[in-house]
Amino acid sequence: MDFVWDQRELILEGFWRTIQLAALAGGLSLVFGTLLAVMRVCPIPPLRWAGATYVTVVRNTPLTLVFIFSTFGLPRLEIRFSFFVFAVVALTVYTSSFVCEAVRSGINSVASGEIEAARAIGLPFRQTLSLVVLPQAFRAIVPLLSSVFIALTKNTSIAVAFSVTEATSILRRLQNQDASATFPLLIVTAAGYLVITLALSFAFSRLERRVAAAR
Amino acid sequence: MKFPIRRLVLLFAVLALVLAAGCGDDDGNGESRAPEVTVEEEVEFPAGSTMAELADAGTIRIGTKFDQPGLGNISLETDEPEGFDVEIGKLIASKLGIDEDDIEFIETISANREAFITGDRVDIVIATYTINDERKQQVDFAGPYYVAGQDLLVREDDDSINGPDDLAGKRVCAVTGSTPIARIRTSYPEAEPVEFETYTECVDQLEAGQIDAVSTDDIILAGYAADPKYEGKFRVVGEVFSTEPYGIGLPKGDTEFRNFLNDVLEDAYEDGTWEEIFDATLGASGETAPEPPPVDRYP
Amino acid sequence: MSDQLVALSKVNKHFGPLHVLKDIDLGVARGQVVVVLGPSGSGKSTLCRVINRLEPIDSGTITLDGRAVPAEGKALARYRADIGMVFQSFNLFSHKTALGNVALGPMKVRGRAKADAERTARELLDRVGLADKADAIPAQLSGGQQQRVAIARALAMEPKLLLFDEPTSALDPEMISDVLDVMIELAQSGMTMIVVTHEMGFARQAADQVVFMDEGEIVERGTPAEFFDHPTSTRAKDFLSKILAY
């Protein structure tokens, strides 16, 4: 345990990296996932097909494969960023497909009559979406998004194999330095993830109660 | 539900056949460069010793690397492990009366070598395994049987890196949990360390231009530079900045076994086997065999 | 027919194999109130919905103020803004207050300032008798109250025409008169209205023209007095005898 305590700064640095990965990929996934969901319900067939294809392909691809694509594939296409950016790209590409399906289910839960009413007062497609459909869709999917983001937080640990010094990679490094500290290290690292995911669930359940009151 | 499962089984069977046929085809061009080692017919060891156990079992589990050309590598052509470390393994097996076909080579990567020994997943590890005090707390080492030094592999056309002091701001890749990555971190903090599980991944990234250098033992890097797959793409910088005595890892405390392994190495130094092995593997790219290092029978 | 606001000519509409509108011709003059009657499945709701193109038509023409209905896009949205619509199931935006529902269109479609739009919205809520419910969300309102908010929402766009698609069919009986009172007040104020309904009393009292539909056709049309007292077709007689039996 002394070894773990001595290395607390490095462990915290690892978790800070994990949080950065999750927050960046989470924010970007929310944006791209919503765009994808809008594509999937929009009246232009090629956009609908593109959205559906993206989700079908990406959701059924193992995340590790997406990581290999970004970290080993993109440099071959002369696209070069830091390994951290590659990891954010991989996590965003992957998580967007799940956000998309969550948002789409939210959109489908909005009463069709309200959409007709919005069109009847002269709102075009974009404003119907942004003023009537999406605000209600997001309220409906807060619990769904919560589990998508918790999964994302845990998925950041895949980056250990792709040269990002996040929490799991620090665990591996320290475990290598002192194999006898394996269990203390595992417990501390697992607890770290737990703290992040519990904080997320707590924030989301508060959000859920708030929007429930406003519904 | 039965029908699709049967079809699946059939599919796998066909796949397996195709793969097997594909492998068989390659036999023709798999030239054997390795020296012939004679397997001892009559071996006798003290009862209860590890040597006796292994000799009785008629098999030995050897951990080695599968991705280091010249040292421990599985090439696509032969599908068999080959290289300097592998041949040392075969030599030891032969002294135990074990045929090379009865050796079980198990892939060990830098990060899991101690764990594989302490967890009894292998009997010995011969895998570019640097002897150091930290590791000696968990495992014992016979040897060294070779002394390497940490060096840098860069792209042929990159003249900005000519030694470890040129690494500031450069992305330098080494394997997770290895001595080289730790040394880059501590001794060259201005370099940006990049970690992957295997050196193949590092070299892949170097070829793709995503990183600037791969750093590990000179002899490993020489293997990559000489690999026909990467012909003309990389060069070894040649400024060694560490001493890496390679040892044979074995379970801690088995001094009897350690003495036996050291004896085998010393005999091979004397009768020229060691040099033959070097010439057939690492020396194949033109390098002449150095003097073998004296084994260290530490207390 | 000098001051026609809406004109439908040879309008046809199918739902798959079902021919729901057959060669419909209908003109509505400015300030007129047209009540569309007919048994369920007669196509009267569809007639209402094709006018603001919530349903596209297969053939024929529909014009508002002499202009043909645009097929899609921004032009269609602008066209719809000039036609108010009140639905059977109210369809209020459930995440917005009554005030928010009424002010949304003027702000986002007409581009009016928030304060301005909300002031008008309060006036309209007052006009439908719900001044005190401005901050309530739909879930806190009764059906009759929701429908009156929906009427205020339609009026807020200052429409040239109001469409009512069975506005009282989903209401409890005691709430119907609140809604009908508002509609009669609107009719008297000179609003052009097309009303699909089963409320015969409303038709007698407020309609300038009654249109009777059956099986996708306009079977009979005339003043309420003509239609209710001297129906000519057997189908209309049949319909009226069933409706007025109790």
PDB file of N, CA and C in Angstrom, chain C residues 65-143:
ATOM      1  N   ASP C  65     -55.959  32.502 -51.389  1.00  0.00           N
ATOM      2  CA  ASP C  65     -55.773  33.869 -51.851  1.00  0.00           C
ATOM      3  C   ASP C  65     -55.229  33.897 -53.282  1.00  0.00           C
ATOM      4  N   GLY C  66     -55.641  32.933 -54.091  1.00  0.00           N
ATOM      5  CA  GLY C  66     -55.207  32.890 -55.478  1.00  0.00           C
ATOM      6  C   GLY C  66     -53.853  32.239 -55.704  1.00  0.00           C
ATOM      7  N   ARG C  67     -53.135  31.922 -54.608  1.00  0.00           N
ATOM      8  CA  ARG C  67     -51.810  31.301 -54.776  1.00  0.00           C
ATOM      9  C   ARG C  67     -51.897  29.800 -54.546  1.00  0.00           C
ATOM     10  N   ALA C  68     -51.223  29.038 -55.403  1.00  0.00           N
ATOM     11  CA  ALA C  68     -51.247  27.583 -55.245  1.00  0.00           C
ATOM     12  C   ALA C  68     -50.420  27.173 -54.023  1.00  0.00           C
ATOM     13  N   VAL C  69     -50.768  26.057 -53.431  1.00  0.00           N
ATOM     14  CA  VAL C  69     -50.031  25.577 -52.262  1.00  0.00           C
ATOM     15  C   VAL C  69     -48.638  25.120 -52.693  1.00  0.00           C
ATOM     16  N   PRO C  70     -47.582  25.656 -52.060  1.00  0.00           N
ATOM     17  CA  PRO C  70     -46.231  25.191 -52.413  1.00  0.00           C
ATOM     18  C   PRO C  70     -46.064  23.723 -52.024  1.00  0.00           C
ATOM     19  N   ALA C  71     -45.209  23.025 -52.748  1.00  0.00           N
ATOM     20  CA  ALA C  71     -45.070  21.588 -52.523  1.00  0.00           C
ATOM     21  C   ALA C  71     -44.278  21.280 -51.251  1.00  0.00           C
ATOM     22  N   GLU C  72     -43.226  22.058 -50.968  1.00  0.00           N
ATOM     23  CA  GLU C  72     -42.404  21.731 -49.797  1.00  0.00           C
ATOM     24  C   GLU C  72     -41.502  22.903 -49.399  1.00  0.00           C
ATOM     25  N   GLY C  73     -40.698  22.655 -48.382  1.00  0.00           N
ATOM     26  CA  GLY C  73     -39.654  23.606 -47.987  1.00  0.00           C
ATOM     27  C   GLY C  73     -40.177  24.847 -47.283  1.00  0.00           C
ATOM     28  N   LYS C  74     -39.366  25.896 -47.337  1.00  0.00           N
ATOM     29  CA  LYS C  74     -39.664  27.138 -46.629  1.00  0.00           C
ATOM     30  C   LYS C  74     -40.970  27.763 -47.103  1.00  0.00           C
ATOM     31  N   ALA C  75     -41.229  27.691 -48.419  1.00  0.00           N
ATOM     32  CA  ALA C  75     -42.440  28.288 -48.970  1.00  0.00           C
ATOM     33  C   ALA C  75     -43.670  27.632 -48.367  1.00  0.00           C
ATOM     34  N   LEU C  76     -43.610  26.302 -48.213  1.00  0.00           N
ATOM     35  CA  LEU C  76     -44.740  25.594 -47.616  1.00  0.00           C
ATOM     36  C   LEU C  76     -44.908  26.015 -46.158  1.00  0.00           C
ATOM     37  N   ALA C  77     -43.786  26.161 -45.438  1.00  0.00           N
ATOM     38  CA  ALA C  77     -43.851  26.580 -44.041  1.00  0.00           C
ATOM     39  C   ALA C  77     -44.506  27.961 -43.932  1.00  0.00           C
ATOM     40  N   ARG C  78     -44.122  28.880 -44.839  1.00  0.00           N
ATOM     41  CA  ARG C  78     -44.726  30.221 -44.806  1.00  0.00           C
ATOM     42  C   ARG C  78     -46.221  30.163 -45.099  1.00  0.00           C
ATOM     43  N   TYR C  79     -46.581  29.300 -46.041  1.00  0.00           N
ATOM     44  CA  TYR C  79     -47.985  29.133 -46.397  1.00  0.00           C
ATOM     45  C   TYR C  79     -48.777  28.624 -45.199  1.00  0.00           C
ATOM     46  N   ARG C  80     -48.200  27.639 -44.499  1.00  0.00           N
ATOM     47  CA  ARG C  80     -48.906  27.063 -43.349  1.00  0.00           C
ATOM     48  C   ARG C  80     -49.080  28.087 -42.228  1.00  0.00           C
ATOM     49  N   ALA C  81     -48.102  29.005 -42.131  1.00  0.00           N
ATOM     50  CA  ALA C  81     -48.185  30.008 -41.070  1.00  0.00           C
ATOM     51  C   ALA C  81     -49.436  30.857 -41.214  1.00  0.00           C
ATOM     52  N   ASP C  82     -49.965  30.959 -42.441  1.00  0.00           N
ATOM     53  CA  ASP C  82     -51.167  31.777 -42.684  1.00  0.00           C
ATOM     54  C   ASP C  82     -52.456  31.011 -42.423  1.00  0.00           C
ATOM     55  N   ILE C  83     -52.323  29.713 -42.105  1.00  0.00           N
ATOM     56  CA  ILE C  83     -53.511  28.902 -41.853  1.00  0.00           C
ATOM     57  C   ILE C  83     -53.405  28.337 -40.446  1.00  0.00           C
ATOM     58  N   GLY C  84     -54.347  28.675 -39.591  1.00  0.00           N
ATOM     59  CA  GLY C  84     -54.325  28.101 -38.253  1.00  0.00           C
ATOM     60  C   GLY C  84     -55.002  26.752 -38.259  1.00  0.00           C
ATOM     61  N   MET C  85     -54.522  25.861 -37.400  1.00  0.00           N
ATOM     62  CA  MET C  85     -55.174  24.558 -37.346  1.00  0.00           C
ATOM     63  C   MET C  85     -55.383  24.124 -35.912  1.00  0.00           C
ATOM     64  N   VAL C  86     -56.579  23.604 -35.647  1.00  0.00           N
ATOM     65  CA  VAL C  86     -56.909  23.100 -34.325  1.00  0.00           C
ATOM     66  C   VAL C  86     -57.242  21.623 -34.477  1.00  0.00           C
ATOM     67  N   PHE C  87     -56.555  20.801 -33.672  1.00  0.00           N
ATOM     68  CA  PHE C  87     -56.672  19.351 -33.838  1.00  0.00           C
ATOM     69  C   PHE C  87     -57.634  18.740 -32.830  1.00  0.00           C
ATOM     70  N   GLN C  88     -58.112  17.565 -33.161  1.00  0.00           N
ATOM     71  CA  GLN C  88     -58.962  16.817 -32.236  1.00  0.00           C
ATOM     72  C   GLN C  88     -58.249  16.561 -30.915  1.00  0.00           C
ATOM     73  N   SER C  89     -56.945  16.194 -30.984  1.00  0.00           N
ATOM     74  CA  SER C  89     -56.225  15.826 -29.756  1.00  0.00           C
ATOM     75  C   SER C  89     -55.341  16.965 -29.238  1.00  0.00           C
ATOM     76  N   PHE C  90     -55.708  18.188 -29.520  1.00  0.00           N
ATOM     77  CA  PHE C  90     -55.077  19.436 -29.017  1.00  0.00           C
ATOM     78  C   PHE C  90     -53.640  19.609 -29.505  1.00  0.00           C
ATOM     79  N   ASN C  91     -52.802  18.573 -29.250  1.00  0.00           N
ATOM     80  CA  ASN C  91     -51.404  18.611 -29.705  1.00  0.00           C
ATOM     81  C   ASN C  91     -50.629  19.828 -29.220  1.00  0.00           C
ATOM     82  N   LEU C  92     -50.837  20.187 -27.958  1.00  0.00           N
ATOM     83  CA  LEU C  92     -50.013  21.265 -27.401  1.00  0.00           C
ATOM     84  C   LEU C  92     -48.595  20.738 -27.208  1.00  0.00           C
ATOM     85  N   PHE C  93     -47.595  21.642 -27.250  1.00  0.00           N
ATOM     86  CA  PHE C  93     -46.215  21.247 -26.995  1.00  0.00           C
ATOM     87  C   PHE C  93     -46.085  20.976 -25.502  1.00  0.00           C
ATOM     88  N   SER C  94     -45.861  19.726 -25.150  1.00  0.00           N
ATOM     89  CA  SER C  94     -46.020  19.358 -23.745  1.00  0.00           C
ATOM     90  C   SER C  94     -44.897  19.881 -22.860  1.00  0.00           C
ATOM     91  N   HIS C  95     -43.777  20.334 -23.463  1.00  0.00           N
ATOM     92  CA  HIS C  95     -42.683  20.841 -22.623  1.00  0.00           C
ATOM     93  C   HIS C  95     -42.769  22.346 -22.432  1.00  0.00           C
ATOM     94  N   LYS C  96     -43.816  22.968 -22.983  1.00  0.00           N
ATOM     95  CA  LYS C  96     -43.919  24.432 -22.866  1.00  0.00           C
ATOM     96  C   LYS C  96     -45.188  24.811 -22.108  1.00  0.00           C
ATOM     97  N   THR C  97     -45.152  25.978 -21.469  1.00  0.00           N
ATOM     98  CA  THR C  97     -46.341  26.475 -20.781  1.00  0.00           C
ATOM     99  C   THR C  97     -47.382  26.911 -21.809  1.00  0.00           C
ATOM    100  N   ALA C  98     -48.582  27.205 -21.329  1.00  0.00           N
ATOM    101  CA  ALA C  98     -49.631  27.705 -22.209  1.00  0.00           C
ATOM    102  C   ALA C  98     -49.122  28.949 -22.941  1.00  0.00           C
ATOM    103  N   LEU C  99     -48.513  29.840 -22.185  1.00  0.00           N
ATOM    104  CA  LEU C  99     -47.979  31.062 -22.792  1.00  0.00           C
ATOM    105  C   LEU C  99     -46.914  30.727 -23.841  1.00  0.00           C
ATOM    106  N   GLY C 100     -46.026  29.782 -23.491  1.00  0.00           N
ATOM    107  CA  GLY C 100     -44.964  29.378 -24.413  1.00  0.00           C
ATOM    108  C   GLY C 100     -45.535  28.783 -25.690  1.00  0.00           C
ATOM    109  N   ASN C 101     -46.583  27.995 -25.559  1.00  0.00           N
ATOM    110  CA  ASN C 101     -47.232  27.403 -26.724  1.00  0.00           C
ATOM    111  C   ASN C 101     -47.762  28.488 -27.667  1.00  0.00           C
ATOM    112  N   VAL C 102     -48.402  29.507 -27.071  1.00  0.00           N
ATOM    113  CA  VAL C 102     -49.035  30.527 -27.902  1.00  0.00           C
ATOM    114  C   VAL C 102     -47.991  31.466 -28.518  1.00  0.00           C
ATOM    115  N   ALA C 103     -46.919  31.744 -27.755  1.00  0.00           N
ATOM    116  CA  ALA C 103     -45.935  32.736 -28.220  1.00  0.00           C
ATOM    117  C   ALA C 103     -44.894  32.155 -29.167  1.00  0.00           C
ATOM    118  N   LEU C 104     -44.780  30.818 -29.204  1.00  0.00           N
ATOM    119  CA  LEU C 104     -43.696  30.198 -29.988  1.00  0.00           C
ATOM    120  C   LEU C 104     -43.736  30.592 -31.465  1.00  0.00           C
ATOM    121  N   GLY C 105     -44.899  30.424 -32.098  1.00  0.00           N
ATOM    122  CA  GLY C 105     -45.023  30.705 -33.534  1.00  0.00           C
ATOM    123  C   GLY C 105     -44.690  32.156 -33.872  1.00  0.00           C
ATOM    124  N   PRO C 106     -45.354  33.126 -33.199  1.00  0.00           N
ATOM    125  CA  PRO C 106     -45.047  34.531 -33.509  1.00  0.00           C
ATOM    126  C   PRO C 106     -43.556  34.852 -33.369  1.00  0.00           C
ATOM    127  N   MET C 107     -42.888  34.254 -32.336  1.00  0.00           N
ATOM    128  CA  MET C 107     -41.465  34.540 -32.144  1.00  0.00           C
ATOM    129  C   MET C 107     -40.611  33.877 -33.216  1.00  0.00           C
ATOM    130  N   LYS C 108     -40.826  32.594 -33.427  1.00  0.00           N
ATOM    131  CA  LYS C 108     -39.904  31.842 -34.283  1.00  0.00           C
ATOM    132  C   LYS C 108     -40.264  31.917 -35.765  1.00  0.00           C
ATOM    133  N   VAL C 109     -41.559  32.057 -36.070  1.00  0.00           N
ATOM    134  CA  VAL C 109     -41.951  32.091 -37.482  1.00  0.00           C
ATOM    135  C   VAL C 109     -42.107  33.532 -37.967  1.00  0.00           C
ATOM    136  N   ARG C 110     -42.751  34.335 -37.136  1.00  0.00           N
ATOM    137  CA  ARG C 110     -42.975  35.730 -37.535  1.00  0.00           C
ATOM    138  C   ARG C 110     -41.813  36.637 -37.118  1.00  0.00           C
ATOM    139  N   GLY C 111     -40.938  36.124 -36.302  1.00  0.00           N
ATOM    140  CA  GLY C 111     -39.771  36.899 -35.900  1.00  0.00           C
ATOM    141  C   GLY C 111     -40.092  38.057 -34.968  1.00  0.00           C
ATOM    142  N   ARG C 112     -41.137  37.918 -34.167  1.00  0.00           N
ATOM    143  CA  ARG C 112     -41.470  39.016 -33.248  1.00  0.00           C
ATOM    144  C   ARG C 112     -40.685  38.903 -31.951  1.00  0.00           C
ATOM    145  N   ALA C 113     -40.480  40.063 -31.321  1.00  0.00           N
ATOM    146  CA  ALA C 113     -39.715  40.083 -30.076  1.00  0.00           C
ATOM    147  C   ALA C 113     -40.476  39.325 -29.001  1.00  0.00           C
ATOM    148  N   LYS C 114     -39.713  38.770 -28.050  1.00  0.00           N
ATOM    149  CA  LYS C 114     -40.307  37.916 -27.029  1.00  0.00           C
ATOM    150  C   LYS C 114     -41.392  38.671 -26.231  1.00  0.00           C
ATOM    151  N   ALA C 115     -41.056  39.858 -25.759  1.00  0.00           N
ATOM    152  CA  ALA C 115     -41.981  40.610 -24.918  1.00  0.00           C
ATOM    153  C   ALA C 115     -43.270  40.912 -25.684  1.00  0.00           C
ATOM    154  N   ASP C 116     -43.087  41.304 -26.925  1.00  0.00           N
ATOM    155  CA  ASP C 116     -44.208  41.622 -27.798  1.00  0.00           C
ATOM    156  C   ASP C 116     -45.099  40.399 -28.001  1.00  0.00           C
ATOM    157  N   ALA C 117     -44.445  39.255 -28.337  1.00  0.00           N
ATOM    158  CA  ALA C 117     -45.183  38.011 -28.600  1.00  0.00           C
ATOM    159  C   ALA C 117     -45.913  37.561 -27.349  1.00  0.00           C
ATOM    160  N   GLU C 118     -45.273  37.732 -26.195  1.00  0.00           N
ATOM    161  CA  GLU C 118     -45.913  37.273 -24.959  1.00  0.00           C
ATOM    162  C   GLU C 118     -47.078  38.169 -24.556  1.00  0.00           C
ATOM    163  N   ARG C 119     -46.959  39.449 -24.866  1.00  0.00           N
ATOM    164  CA  ARG C 119     -48.074  40.342 -24.549  1.00  0.00           C
ATOM    165  C   ARG C 119     -49.302  39.930 -25.355  1.00  0.00           C
ATOM    166  N   THR C 120     -49.102  39.716 -26.668  1.00  0.00           N
ATOM    167  CA  THR C 120     -50.205  39.274 -27.514  1.00  0.00           C
ATOM    168  C   THR C 120     -50.742  37.931 -27.030  1.00  0.00           C
ATOM    169  N   ALA C 121     -49.815  37.038 -26.636  1.00  0.00           N
ATOM    170  CA  ALA C 121     -50.228  35.712 -26.191  1.00  0.00           C
ATOM    171  C   ALA C 121     -51.134  35.821 -24.968  1.00  0.00           C
ATOM    172  N   ARG C 122     -50.776  36.719 -24.047  1.00  0.00           N
ATOM    173  CA  ARG C 122     -51.623  36.895 -22.853  1.00  0.00           C
ATOM    174  C   ARG C 122     -53.007  37.417 -23.234  1.00  0.00           C
ATOM    175  N   GLU C 123     -53.040  38.330 -24.194  1.00  0.00           N
ATOM    176  CA  GLU C 123     -54.336  38.852 -24.646  1.00  0.00           C
ATOM    177  C   GLU C 123     -55.196  37.736 -25.214  1.00  0.00           C
ATOM    178  N   LEU C 124     -54.540  36.868 -26.007  1.00  0.00           N
ATOM    179  CA  LEU C 124     -55.295  35.779 -26.627  1.00  0.00           C
ATOM    180  C   LEU C 124     -55.779  34.773 -25.584  1.00  0.00           C
ATOM    181  N   LEU C 125     -54.913  34.476 -24.594  1.00  0.00           N
ATOM    182  CA  LEU C 125     -55.335  33.563 -23.534  1.00  0.00           C
ATOM    183  C   LEU C 125     -56.518  34.169 -22.778  1.00  0.00           C
ATOM    184  N   ASP C 126     -56.489  35.475 -22.606  1.00  0.00           N
ATOM    185  CA  ASP C 126     -57.598  36.172 -21.959  1.00  0.00           C
ATOM    186  C   ASP C 126     -58.869  36.022 -22.801  1.00  0.00           C
ATOM    187  N   ARG C 127     -58.688  36.126 -24.131  1.00  0.00           N
ATOM    188  CA  ARG C 127     -59.837  36.057 -25.035  1.00  0.00           C
ATOM    189  C   ARG C 127     -60.492  34.671 -24.977  1.00  0.00           C
ATOM    190  N   VAL C 128     -59.685  33.613 -24.774  1.00  0.00           N
ATOM    191  CA  VAL C 128     -60.276  32.271 -24.673  1.00  0.00           C
ATOM    192  C   VAL C 128     -60.573  31.902 -23.218  1.00  0.00           C
ATOM    193  N   GLY C 129     -60.447  32.879 -22.319  1.00  0.00           N
ATOM    194  CA  GLY C 129     -60.857  32.672 -20.933  1.00  0.00           C
ATOM    195  C   GLY C 129     -59.836  31.965 -20.063  1.00  0.00           C
ATOM    196  N   LEU C 130     -58.557  32.057 -20.426  1.00  0.00           N
ATOM    197  CA  LEU C 130     -57.546  31.322 -19.663  1.00  0.00           C
ATOM    198  C   LEU C 130     -56.392  32.220 -19.215  1.00  0.00           C
ATOM    199  N   ALA C 131     -56.707  33.481 -18.937  1.00  0.00           N
ATOM    200  CA  ALA C 131     -55.655  34.422 -18.545  1.00  0.00           C
ATOM    201  C   ALA C 131     -54.869  33.916 -17.344  1.00  0.00           C
ATOM    202  N   ASP C 132     -55.546  33.187 -16.470  1.00  0.00           N
ATOM    203  CA  ASP C 132     -54.869  32.740 -15.244  1.00  0.00           C
ATOM    204  C   ASP C 132     -54.063  31.465 -15.437  1.00  0.00           C
ATOM    205  N   LYS C 133     -54.107  30.878 -16.622  1.00  0.00           N
ATOM    206  CA  LYS C 133     -53.398  29.614 -16.836  1.00  0.00           C
ATOM    207  C   LYS C 133     -52.123  29.780 -17.679  1.00  0.00           C
ATOM    208  N   ALA C 134     -51.690  30.996 -17.847  1.00  0.00           N
ATOM    209  CA  ALA C 134     -50.559  31.267 -18.750  1.00  0.00           C
ATOM    210  C   ALA C 134     -49.329  30.427 -18.408  1.00  0.00           C
ATOM    211  N   ASP C 135     -49.073  30.191 -17.130  1.00  0.00           N
ATOM    212  CA  ASP C 135     -47.841  29.511 -16.749  1.00  0.00           C
ATOM    213  C   ASP C 135     -48.017  28.020 -16.510  1.00  0.00           C
ATOM    214  N   ALA C 136     -49.228  27.517 -16.791  1.00  0.00           N
ATOM    215  CA  ALA C 136     -49.454  26.079 -16.603  1.00  0.00           C
ATOM    216  C   ALA C 136     -48.917  25.311 -17.802  1.00  0.00           C
ATOM    217  N   ILE C 137     -48.401  24.097 -17.529  1.00  0.00           N
ATOM    218  CA  ILE C 137     -47.999  23.249 -18.662  1.00  0.00           C
ATOM    219  C   ILE C 137     -49.209  22.393 -19.039  1.00  0.00           C
ATOM    220  N   PRO C 138     -49.254  21.878 -20.272  1.00  0.00           N
ATOM    221  CA  PRO C 138     -50.427  21.166 -20.762  1.00  0.00           C
ATOM    222  C   PRO C 138     -50.927  20.089 -19.802  1.00  0.00           C
ATOM    223  N   ALA C 139     -49.983  19.345 -19.175  1.00  0.00           N
ATOM    224  CA  ALA C 139     -50.401  18.251 -18.312  1.00  0.00           C
ATOM    225  C   ALA C 139     -51.247  18.736 -17.127  1.00  0.00           C
ATOM    226  N   GLN C 140     -51.138  20.033 -16.815  1.00  0.00           N
ATOM    227  CA  GLN C 140     -51.912  20.560 -15.673  1.00  0.00           C
ATOM    228  C   GLN C 140     -53.265  21.109 -16.091  1.00  0.00           C
ATOM    229  N   LEU C 141     -53.585  21.038 -17.393  1.00  0.00           N
ATOM    230  CA  LEU C 141     -54.823  21.630 -17.892  1.00  0.00           C
ATOM    231  C   LEU C 141     -55.828  20.547 -18.266  1.00  0.00           C
ATOM    232  N   SER C 142     -57.134  20.874 -18.161  1.00  0.00           N
ATOM    233  CA  SER C 142     -58.169  19.947 -18.613  1.00  0.00           C
ATOM    234  C   SER C 142     -58.204  19.949 -20.139  1.00  0.00           C
ATOM    235  N   GLY C 143     -58.912  18.982 -20.705  1.00  0.00           N
ATOM    236  CA  GLY C 143     -59.006  18.894 -22.161  1.00  0.00           C
ATOM    237  C   GLY C 143     -59.567  20.163 -22.781  1.00  0.00           C
TER     238      GLY C 143
END
